[in-house]
Amino acid sequence: MPKPVLAAVLLALAALCAADTAALAQLGSGEIRGRAPQVTDSGLLDFAGQPVYLYGLRGLRADQTCALGDGSWDCGREARWATANRIANHWVDCVERARGAGGEIFAVCYLGGVGGPELNAWLVEEGWARAARDYAEDYTAAEDRARAAGHGLWRDQ
């Protein structure tokens, strides 16, 4: 292999190793950061293959339906869209709060950096997620307000 090609390959490998080290450092420090992560549902983000569950809430599954009058509506799909729309074109910083039994990361996520608008609170306030009353009290008042106002999944209730 010619020296310039070999040098380019070695440089690319060094960059990949540095990127992996940076990702591990982020995980080790309890913070995960990415630009507009994929939205699996209103309670689960995917940062380039690293799933992050939003702490303190129960997101709506993408295929979930909610009662509306005599019928139902695709509240899970709408919640997923609302979540994706809220984080679109933003850097999202998540701070780990807990780990599940299988090592799952539960985090509080912020738009534009820690101290920016909190995604978890917004989702519950807008009725796109429920407070996880079984393990956290962080968002119970926000859920009560969303329910009283008929926001999101609480419409027509």
N, CA, C and O atoms as a DFTB+ gen file, in Angstrom:
628 C
 N C O
     1  1       0.853      -1.169       0.000
     2  2       0.000       0.000       0.000
     3  2       0.902       1.235       0.000
     4  3       1.853       1.295       0.780
     5  1       0.625       2.225      -0.860
     6  2       1.445       3.443      -0.902
     7  2       1.360       4.185       0.433
     8  3       0.339       4.139       1.120
     9  1       2.462       4.875       0.790
    10  2       2.540       5.567       2.077
    11  2       1.412       6.588       2.286
    12  3       0.863       6.630       3.387
    13  1       1.033       7.415       1.298
    14  2      -0.047       8.377       1.532
    15  2      -1.382       7.692       1.863
    16  3      -2.135       8.174       2.710
    17  1      -1.671       6.571       1.197
    18  2      -2.921       5.844       1.455
    19  2      -2.871       5.223       2.852
    20  3      -3.852       5.279       3.594
    21  1      -1.735       4.636       3.208
    22  2      -1.570       4.036       4.530
    23  2      -1.720       5.093       5.613
    24  3      -2.360       4.851       6.637
    25  1      -1.139       6.253       5.394
    26  2      -1.244       7.342       6.370
    27  2      -2.696       7.778       6.530
    28  3      -3.141       8.044       7.647
    29  1      -3.432       7.855       5.438
    30  2      -4.842       8.253       5.492
    31  2      -5.671       7.223       6.248
    32  3      -6.548       7.585       7.032
    33  1      -5.397       5.940       6.016
    34  2      -6.110       4.869       6.708
    35  2      -5.815       4.918       8.203
    36  3      -6.729       4.796       9.019
    37  1      -4.560       5.095       8.564
    38  2      -4.193       5.166       9.982
    39  2      -4.822       6.381      10.664
    40  3      -5.256       6.296      11.813
    41  1      -4.870       7.491       9.965
    42  2      -5.488       8.693      10.501
    43  2      -6.981       8.476      10.728
    44  3      -7.525       8.906      11.745
    45  1      -7.642       7.810       9.783
    46  2      -9.077       7.522       9.922
    47  2      -9.329       6.591      11.105
    48  3     -10.280       6.795      11.859
    49  1      -8.490       5.577      11.274
    50  2      -8.629       4.664      12.410
    51  2      -8.414       5.388      13.738
    52  3      -9.128       5.136      14.708
    53  1      -7.434       6.282      13.778
    54  2      -7.182       7.050      15.004
    55  2      -8.384       7.923      15.330
    56  3      -8.737       8.063      16.501
    57  1      -9.020       8.510      14.327
    58  2     -10.199       9.353      14.549
    59  2     -11.359       8.522      15.084
    60  3     -12.079       8.962      15.980
    61  1     -11.542       7.318      14.536
    62  2     -12.605       6.441      15.027
    63  2     -12.365       6.051      16.480
    64  3     -13.300       6.057      17.281
    65  1     -11.154       5.721      16.824
    66  2     -10.830       5.361      18.207
    67  2     -11.081       6.544      19.138
    68  3     -11.611       6.367      20.235
    69  1     -10.709       7.735      18.713
    70  2     -10.934       8.934      19.534
    71  2     -12.427       9.173      19.711
    72  3     -12.864       9.541      20.802
    73  1     -13.223       8.970      18.654
    74  2     -14.674       9.169      18.747
    75  2     -15.277       8.173      19.728
    76  3     -16.124       8.541      20.541
    77  1     -14.843       6.900      19.659
    78  2     -15.351       5.893      20.582
    79  2     -14.984       6.251      22.018
    80  3     -15.809       6.094      22.919
    81  1     -13.769       6.725      22.247
    82  2     -13.340       7.119      23.583
    83  2     -14.185       8.270      24.090
    84  3     -14.566       8.284      25.261
    85  1     -14.488       9.242      23.227
    86  2     -15.316      10.380      23.631
    87  2     -16.711       9.915      24.012
    88  3     -17.274      10.393      24.997
    89  1     -17.283       8.980      23.238
    90  2     -18.618       8.471      23.556
    91  2     -18.613       7.743      24.893
    92  3     -19.532       7.911      25.695
    93  1     -17.597       6.946      25.133
    94  2     -17.508       6.253      26.413
    95  2     -17.319       7.226      27.562
    96  3     -17.861       7.016      28.647
    97  1     -16.563       8.280      27.340
    98  2     -16.379       9.285      28.382
    99  2     -17.701       9.960      28.704
   100  3     -17.987      10.236      29.869
   101  1     -18.509      10.228      27.687
   102  2     -19.811      10.831      27.935
   103  2     -20.671       9.900      28.771
   104  3     -21.307      10.336      29.731
   105  1     -20.697       8.617      28.415
   106  2     -21.489       7.668      29.182
   107  2     -20.958       7.532      30.599
   108  3     -21.738       7.453      31.548
   109  1     -19.650       7.504      30.751
   110  2     -19.057       7.356      32.072
   111  2     -19.345       8.540      32.969
   112  3     -19.446       8.382      34.186
   113  1     -19.480       9.728      32.392
   114  2     -19.734      10.916      33.188
   115  2     -21.219      11.093      33.474
   116  3     -21.598      12.028      34.179
   117  1     -22.068      10.214      32.941
   118  2     -23.495      10.310      33.182
   119  2     -24.215      11.277      32.269
   120  3     -25.368      11.626      32.520
   121  1     -23.545      11.716      31.206
   122  2     -24.175      12.623      30.253
   123  2     -24.087      12.052      28.847
   124  3     -23.080      11.463      28.454
   125  1     -25.162      12.240      28.105
   126  2     -25.214      11.811      26.717
   127  2     -25.688      13.019      25.920
   128  3     -26.627      13.709      26.316
   129  1     -25.029      13.266      24.795
   130  2     -25.345      14.458      24.013
   131  2     -25.431      14.095      22.546
   132  3     -24.649      13.286      22.045
   133  1     -26.387      14.700      21.862
   134  2     -26.504      14.483      20.434
   135  2     -27.436      15.493      19.806
   136  3     -28.249      16.115      20.489
   137  1     -27.314      15.650      18.509
   138  2     -28.179      16.583      17.784
   139  2     -29.378      15.814      17.245
   140  3     -29.227      14.848      16.498
   141  1     -30.568      16.257      17.634
   142  2     -31.827      15.693      17.156
   143  2     -31.807      14.160      17.135
   144  3     -31.868      13.560      16.061
   145  1     -31.724      13.522      18.308
   146  2     -31.734      12.054      18.332
   147  2     -33.039      11.506      17.757
   148  3     -34.041      12.216      17.681
   149  1     -33.013      10.251      17.359
   150  2     -34.222       9.590      16.855
   151  2     -35.223       9.430      17.990
   152  3     -34.839       9.140      19.123
   153  1     -36.487       9.616      17.695
   154  2     -37.553       9.449      18.674
   155  2     -38.228       8.112      18.412
   156  3     -38.868       7.922      17.378
   157  1     -38.080       7.185      19.357
   158  2     -38.737       5.883      19.243
   159  2     -40.192       6.014      19.662
   160  3     -41.092       5.537      18.970
   161  1     -40.415       6.658      20.789
   162  2     -41.741       7.044      21.256
   163  2     -41.558       8.230      22.189
   164  3     -40.444       8.736      22.319
   165  1     -42.617       8.685      22.839
   166  2     -42.483       9.918      23.617
   167  2     -41.723       9.728      24.928
   168  3     -41.587      10.673      25.706
   169  1     -41.236       8.535      25.177
   170  2     -40.431       8.299      26.372
   171  2     -39.077       7.680      26.106
   172  3     -38.368       7.315      27.044
   173  1     -38.703       7.554      24.829
   174  2     -37.465       6.866      24.481
   175  2     -36.790       7.537      23.292
   176  3     -37.374       7.664      22.216
   177  1     -35.530       7.969      23.510
   178  2     -34.721       8.566      22.452
   179  2     -33.591       7.614      22.091
   180  3     -33.163       6.803      22.913
   181  1     -33.116       7.716      20.869
   182  2     -32.013       6.885      20.399
   183  2     -30.890       7.788      19.906
   184  3     -31.031       8.481      18.899
   185  1     -29.775       7.769      20.630
   186  2     -28.592       8.544      20.274
   187  2     -27.623       7.624      19.545
   188  3     -26.762       7.011      20.176
   189  1     -27.749       7.520      18.243
   190  2     -26.864       6.696      17.406
   191  2     -26.707       5.288      17.965
   192  3     -25.590       4.788      18.101
   193  1     -27.814       4.659      18.284
   194  2     -27.790       3.289      18.789
   195  2     -27.784       3.169      20.297
   196  3     -27.883       2.058      20.816
   197  1     -27.673       4.272      21.020
   198  2     -27.698       4.272      22.484
   199  2     -29.092       4.712      22.947
   200  3     -29.411       5.900      22.903
   201  1     -29.929       3.752      23.394
   202  2     -31.262       4.145      23.851
   203  2     -31.204       4.871      25.198
   204  3     -30.443       4.496      26.091
   205  1     -32.014       5.903      25.320
   206  2     -32.112       6.667      26.569
   207  2     -33.594       6.832      26.896
   208  3     -34.348       7.446      26.142
   209  1     -33.991       6.274      28.030
   210  2     -35.358       6.400      28.510
   211  2     -35.475       7.688      29.310
   212  3     -34.585       8.019      30.094
   213  1     -36.567       8.412      29.114
   214  2     -36.758       9.674      29.810
   215  2     -37.230       9.399      31.239
   216  3     -38.276       8.790      31.462
   217  1     -36.437       9.861      32.186
   218  2     -36.659       9.617      33.603
   219  2     -37.937      10.305      34.091
   220  3     -38.242      11.432      33.702
   221  1     -38.668       9.604      34.947
   222  2     -39.797      10.197      35.642
   223  2     -41.091      10.228      34.871
   224  3     -42.071      10.816      35.329
   225  1     -41.116       9.603      33.708
   226  2     -42.352       9.613      32.928
   227  2     -42.566       8.280      32.228
   228  3     -41.663       7.452      32.110
   229  1     -43.782       8.114      31.777
   230  2     -44.157       6.960      30.959
   231  2     -44.607       7.516      29.613
   232  3     -45.680       8.110      29.499
   233  1     -43.779       7.318      28.604
   234  2     -44.119       7.791      27.270
   235  2     -45.200       6.937      26.642
   236  3     -45.437       5.804      27.061
   237  1     -45.852       7.489      25.637
   238  2     -46.853       6.740      24.893
   239  2     -46.156       5.936      23.805
   240  3     -45.309       6.467      23.086
   241  1     -46.504       4.663      23.679
   242  2     -45.972       3.848      22.589
   243  2     -46.439       4.430      21.257
   244  3     -47.545       4.965      21.170
   245  1     -45.633       4.333      20.250
   246  2     -45.959       4.913      18.947
   247  2     -47.257       4.348      18.374
   248  3     -47.946       5.037      17.621
   249  1     -47.600       3.108      18.717
   250  2     -48.817       2.486      18.182
   251  2     -50.001       2.588      19.143
   252  3     -51.034       1.959      18.912
   253  1     -49.872       3.354      20.195
   254  2     -50.911       3.448      21.215
   255  2     -52.073       4.320      20.748
   256  3     -51.872       5.325      20.067
   257  1     -53.291       3.923      21.122
   258  2     -54.470       4.731      20.847
   259  2     -55.086       5.179      22.172
   260  3     -54.894       4.545      23.210
   261  1     -55.826       6.280      22.113
   262  2     -56.488       6.832      23.295
   263  2     -57.965       7.031      22.982
   264  3     -58.343       7.262      21.834
   265  1     -58.791       6.940      24.014
   266  2     -60.231       7.134      23.852
   267  2     -60.533       8.574      23.482
   268  3     -59.906       9.506      23.986
   269  1     -61.499       8.740      22.598
   270  2     -61.960      10.065      22.194
   271  2     -63.437       9.939      21.840
   272  3     -63.793       9.414      20.785
   273  1     -64.282      10.421      22.726
   274  2     -65.721      10.285      22.506
   275  2     -66.093       8.822      22.418
   276  3     -65.778       8.035      23.311
   277  1     -66.766       8.460      21.337
   278  2     -67.162       7.068      21.127
   279  2     -66.111       6.266      20.377
   280  3     -66.298       5.074      20.131
   281  1     -65.014       6.906      20.015
   282  2     -63.986       6.229      19.228
   283  2     -62.621       6.323      19.889
   284  3     -62.498       6.331      21.114
   285  1     -61.596       6.395      19.042
   286  2     -60.225       6.511      19.546
   287  2     -59.408       7.309      18.538
   288  3     -59.844       7.545      17.411
   289  1     -58.227       7.715      18.957
   290  2     -57.318       8.452      18.080
   291  2     -55.905       7.946      18.314
   292  3     -55.617       7.335      19.343
   293  1     -55.035       8.201      17.365
   294  2     -53.653       7.718      17.404
   295  2     -52.796       8.637      18.276
   296  3     -51.930       9.350      17.769
   297  1     -53.040       8.615      19.580
   298  2     -52.325       9.513      20.487
   299  2     -50.831       9.188      20.540
   300  3     -50.015      10.098      20.686
   301  1     -50.461       7.923      20.426
   302  2     -49.049       7.549      20.452
   303  2     -48.282       8.106      19.267
   304  3     -47.163       8.599      19.413
   305  1     -48.888       8.025      18.099
   306  2     -48.245       8.565      16.902
   307  2     -48.128      10.088      17.002
   308  3     -47.106      10.660      16.623
   309  1     -49.172      10.742      17.510
   310  2     -49.128      12.197      17.660
   311  2     -48.106      12.608      18.724
   312  3     -47.421      13.619      18.570
   313  1     -48.004      11.821      19.806
   314  2     -47.014      12.115      20.853
   315  2     -45.600      11.963      20.301
   316  3     -44.717      12.763      20.613
   317  1     -45.392      10.949      19.491
   318  2     -44.076      10.758      18.863
   319  2     -43.741      11.927      17.953
   320  3     -42.615      12.424      17.968
   321  1     -44.720      12.374      17.152
   322  2     -44.507      13.512      16.271
   323  2     -44.206      14.768      17.084
   324  3     -43.291      15.518      16.745
   325  1     -44.969      15.006      18.157
   326  2     -44.756      16.198      18.991
   327  2     -43.355      16.184      19.602
   328  3     -42.699      17.223      19.676
   329  1     -42.900      15.015      20.036
   330  2     -41.559      14.892      20.618
   331  2     -40.497      15.197      19.571
   332  3     -39.571      15.969      19.821
   333  1     -40.636      14.586      18.398
   334  2     -39.668      14.819      17.315
   335  2     -39.663      16.289      16.894
   336  3     -38.603      16.859      16.633
   337  1     -40.830      16.894      16.828
   338  2     -40.929      18.298      16.449
   339  2     -40.274      19.200      17.496
   340  3     -39.630      20.189      17.147
   341  1     -40.433      18.865      18.764
   342  2     -39.860      19.677      19.848
   343  2     -38.333      19.643      19.823
   344  3     -37.691      20.662      20.081
   345  1     -37.748      18.495      19.517
   346  2     -36.284      18.390      19.561
   347  2     -35.618      18.648      18.217
   348  3     -34.391      18.709      18.142
   349  1     -36.406      18.802      17.149
   350  2     -35.846      19.003      15.813
   351  2     -34.822      20.134      15.809
   352  3     -35.063      21.213      16.349
   353  1     -33.676      19.864      15.188
   354  2     -32.591      20.845      15.032
   355  2     -31.996      21.344      16.342
   356  3     -31.336      22.383      16.357
   357  1     -32.211      20.640      17.424
   358  2     -31.621      21.016      18.708
   359  2     -30.573      19.990      19.133
   360  3     -30.673      18.805      18.816
   361  1     -29.586      20.466      19.844
   362  2     -28.716      19.559      20.577
   363  2     -29.487      19.143      21.803
   364  3     -30.128      19.976      22.445
   365  1     -29.438      17.877      22.140
   366  2     -30.132      17.359      23.319
   367  2     -29.074      16.802      24.259
   368  3     -28.300      15.920      23.887
   369  1     -29.049      17.320      25.471
   370  2     -28.139      16.836      26.509
   371  2     -28.958      16.105      27.551
   372  3     -29.926      16.651      28.081
   373  1     -28.578      14.873      27.849
   374  2     -29.294      14.063      28.830
   375  2     -28.358      13.752      29.994
   376  3     -27.197      13.394      29.799
   377  1     -28.883      13.896      31.200
   378  2     -28.125      13.616      32.416
   379  2     -28.735      12.377      33.067
   380  3     -29.909      12.364      33.434
   381  1     -27.927      11.355      33.199
   382  2     -28.395      10.093      33.761
   383  2     -28.854      10.271      35.198
   384  3     -28.169      10.882      36.018
   385  1     -30.044       9.717      35.489
   386  2     -30.582       9.752      36.855
   387  2     -30.658       8.365      37.474
   388  3     -30.632       8.225      38.697
   389  1     -30.753       7.330      36.626
   390  2     -30.886       5.970      37.154
   391  2     -30.547       4.968      36.057
   392  3     -30.466       5.309      34.877
   393  1     -30.351       3.718      36.481
   394  2     -30.156       2.594      35.556
   395  2     -31.195       1.530      35.859
   396  3     -31.504       1.258      37.019
   397  1     -31.728       0.934      34.806
   398  2     -32.663      -0.166      34.967
   399  2     -31.918      -1.445      35.300
   400  3     -30.688      -1.485      35.264
   401  1     -32.662      -2.482      35.621
   402  2     -32.073      -3.771      35.981
   403  2     -31.203      -4.336      34.864
   404  3     -30.228      -5.038      35.132
   405  1     -31.549      -4.035      33.617
   406  2     -30.781      -4.505      32.471
   407  2     -29.740      -3.505      31.991
   408  3     -29.172      -3.669      30.911
   409  1     -29.487      -2.469      32.784
   410  2     -28.506      -1.452      32.414
   411  2     -29.065      -0.296      31.605
   412  3     -28.312       0.567      31.154
   413  1     -30.392      -0.269      31.413
   414  2     -31.012       0.807      30.656
   415  2     -30.744       2.155      31.341
   416  3     -30.747       2.257      32.568
   417  1     -30.515       3.167      30.528
   418  2     -30.247       4.512      31.041
   419  2     -31.554       5.289      31.132
   420  3     -32.303       5.374      30.159
   421  1     -31.823       5.851      32.299
   422  2     -32.948       6.751      32.518
   423  2     -32.355       8.120      32.794
   424  3     -31.526       8.273      33.691
   425  1     -32.779       9.123      32.023
   426  2     -32.138      10.438      32.107
   427  2     -33.145      11.569      31.989
   428  3     -34.247      11.400      31.466
   429  1     -32.738      12.718      32.484
   430  2     -33.467      13.965      32.266
   431  2     -32.758      14.655      31.098
   432  3     -31.537      14.807      31.110
   433  1     -33.529      15.068      30.096
   434  2     -32.938      15.629      28.880
   435  2     -33.324      17.093      28.708
   436  3     -34.437      17.512      29.026
   437  1     -32.362      17.850      28.194
   438  2     -32.516      19.292      28.018
   439  2     -32.234      19.663      26.572
   440  3     -31.398      19.043      25.914
   441  1     -32.935      20.678      26.080
   442  2     -32.703      21.180      24.732
   443  2     -31.662      22.282      24.792
   444  3     -31.785      23.223      25.576
   445  1     -30.638      22.162      23.962
   446  2     -29.610      23.193      23.891
   447  2     -28.641      23.187      25.054
   448  3     -27.925      24.167      25.256
   449  1     -28.599      22.122      25.818
   450  2     -27.662      22.015      26.935
   451  2     -28.354      22.015      28.278
   452  3     -29.493      22.463      28.409
   453  1     -27.650      21.504      29.277
   454  2     -28.181      21.460      30.635
   455  2     -28.505      22.885      31.066
   456  3     -27.695      23.797      30.902
   457  1     -29.688      23.060      31.612
   458  2     -30.152      24.394      31.978
   459  2     -31.122      24.958      30.955
   460  3     -31.836      25.921      31.233
   461  1     -31.147      24.355      29.763
   462  2     -32.112      24.762      28.738
   463  2     -33.469      24.163      29.064
   464  3     -33.639      23.551      30.119
   465  1     -34.434      24.331      28.175
   466  2     -35.754      23.758      28.407
   467  2     -35.662      22.245      28.639
   468  3     -34.959      21.538      27.918
   469  1     -36.381      21.765      29.650
   470  2     -36.340      20.342      29.996
   471  2     -37.395      19.589      29.188
   472  3     -38.587      19.880      29.288
   473  1     -36.954      18.630      28.398
   474  2     -37.844      17.850      27.549
   475  2     -38.812      17.012      28.372
   476  3     -40.000      16.965      28.056
   477  1     -38.334      16.354      29.415
   478  2     -39.188      15.478      30.221
   479  2     -40.401      16.239      30.744
   480  3     -41.538      15.792      30.592
   481  1     -40.150      17.394      31.363
   482  2     -41.234      18.197      31.935
   483  2     -42.202      18.643      30.843
   484  3     -43.417      18.586      31.031
   485  1     -41.671      19.089      29.703
   486  2     -42.517      19.561      28.611
   487  2     -43.469      18.465      28.136
   488  3     -44.651      18.725      27.912
   489  1     -42.961      17.243      27.982
   490  2     -43.805      16.144      27.510
   491  2     -44.975      15.886      28.445
   492  3     -46.095      15.664      27.984
   493  1     -44.736      15.911      29.740
   494  2     -45.815      15.671      30.705
   495  2     -46.761      16.877      30.746
   496  3     -47.980      16.706      30.781
   497  1     -46.209      18.090      30.742
   498  2     -47.028      19.309      30.770
   499  2     -47.968      19.399      29.574
   500  3     -49.095      19.880      29.693
   501  1     -47.496      18.935      28.422
   502  2     -48.303      18.995      27.205
   503  2     -49.199      17.774      27.025
   504  3     -49.952      17.695      26.054
   505  1     -49.123      16.829      27.945
   506  2     -49.977      15.646      27.876
   507  2     -49.503      14.573      26.918
   508  3     -50.289      13.719      26.510
   509  1     -48.209      14.602      26.546
   510  2     -47.674      13.592      25.631
   511  2     -46.997      12.446      26.374
   512  3     -46.454      11.532      25.753
   513  1     -47.028      12.494      27.698
   514  2     -46.497      11.407      28.540
   515  2     -47.182      11.508      29.900
   516  3     -47.706      12.557      30.273
   517  1     -47.165      10.393      30.633
   518  2     -47.705      10.360      31.988
   519  2     -46.548      10.420      32.982
   520  3     -45.436       9.990      32.676
   521  1     -46.812      10.946      34.152
   522  2     -45.818      10.913      35.227
   523  2     -45.654       9.464      35.677
   524  3     -46.636       8.727      35.769
   525  1     -44.427       9.055      35.956
   526  2     -44.143       7.692      36.436
   527  2     -44.285       7.698      37.959
   528  3     -43.289       7.673      38.682
   529  1     -45.499       7.730      38.427
   530  2     -45.791       7.858      39.854
   531  2     -45.264       6.704      40.680
   532  3     -45.108       6.831      41.894
   533  1     -44.986       5.577      40.037
   534  2     -44.506       4.408      40.780
   535  2     -43.045       4.527      41.210
   536  3     -42.621       3.810      42.117
   537  1     -42.265       5.411      40.587
   538  2     -40.867       5.520      41.005
   539  2     -40.345       6.954      41.107
   540  3     -39.218       7.164      41.554
   541  1     -41.143       7.941      40.703
   542  2     -40.675       9.332      40.775
   543  2     -41.871      10.261      40.928
   544  3     -42.918      10.047      40.317
   545  1     -41.708      11.273      41.732
   546  2     -42.765      12.264      41.944
   547  2     -42.521      13.546      41.145
   548  3     -43.302      14.492      41.251
   549  1     -41.465      13.591      40.360
   550  2     -41.021      14.805      39.684
   551  2     -42.102      15.498      38.853
   552  3     -42.161      16.727      38.818
   553  1     -42.945      14.730      38.194
   554  2     -43.857      15.316      37.217
   555  2     -45.330      15.091      37.542
   556  3     -46.181      15.275      36.671
   557  1     -45.650      14.701      38.765
   558  2     -47.050      14.419      39.107
   559  2     -47.916      15.671      39.022
   560  3     -49.032      15.606      38.507
   561  1     -47.429      16.811      39.516
   562  2     -48.206      18.052      39.449
   563  2     -48.398      18.483      37.992
   564  3     -49.466      18.977      37.629
   565  1     -47.381      18.301      37.166
   566  2     -47.491      18.652      35.743
   567  2     -48.538      17.787      35.062
   568  3     -49.300      18.281      34.230
   569  1     -48.588      16.501      35.400
   570  2     -49.608      15.628      34.818
   571  2     -50.996      16.060      35.268
   572  3     -51.929      16.091      34.466
   573  1     -51.134      16.390      36.532
   574  2     -52.439      16.830      37.035
   575  2     -52.921      18.078      36.288
   576  3     -54.103      18.180      35.957
   577  1     -52.020      19.024      36.022
   578  2     -52.380      20.237      35.284
   579  2     -52.750      19.915      33.831
   580  3     -53.719      20.459      33.300
   581  1     -51.977      19.028      33.191
   582  2     -52.265      18.651      31.800
   583  2     -53.620      17.954      31.707
   584  3     -54.389      18.195      30.776
   585  1     -53.899      17.105      32.662
   586  2     -55.180      16.381      32.683
   587  2     -56.337      17.377      32.852
   588  3     -57.335      17.308      32.135
   589  1     -56.187      18.305      33.812
   590  2     -57.240      19.295      34.060
   591  2     -57.476      20.190      32.839
   592  3     -58.609      20.594      32.577
   593  1     -56.418      20.498      32.099
   594  2     -56.527      21.361      30.921
   595  2     -56.935      20.600      29.657
   596  3     -57.243      21.218      28.638
   597  1     -56.941      19.264      29.714
   598  2     -57.300      18.460      28.546
   599  2     -56.232      18.448      27.469
   600  3     -56.553      18.353      26.284
   601  1     -54.964      18.542      27.860
   602  2     -53.867      18.541      26.895
   603  2     -53.518      17.125      26.450
   604  3     -53.657      16.168      27.211
   605  1     -53.061      17.009      25.196
   606  2     -52.516      15.751      24.684
   607  2     -53.436      14.568      24.880
   608  3     -54.589      14.590      24.450
   609  1     -52.927      13.530      25.534
   610  2     -53.687      12.301      25.708
   611  2     -54.909      12.502      26.587
   612  3     -55.791      11.643      26.621
   613  1     -54.979      13.611      27.291
   614  2     -56.106      13.879      28.199
   615  2     -57.259      14.608      27.506
   616  3     -58.250      14.944      28.154
   617  1     -57.142      14.858      26.198
   618  2     -58.239      15.570      25.512
   619  2     -59.524      14.739      25.617
   620  3     -59.497      13.509      25.582
   621  1     -60.618      15.435      25.742
   622  2     -61.953      14.818      25.824
   623  2     -62.108      13.921      27.046
   624  3     -62.851      12.940      27.009
   625  1     -61.405      14.256      28.132
   626  2     -61.569      13.448      29.358
   627  2     -61.927      14.322      30.524
   628  3     -62.104      13.825      31.636
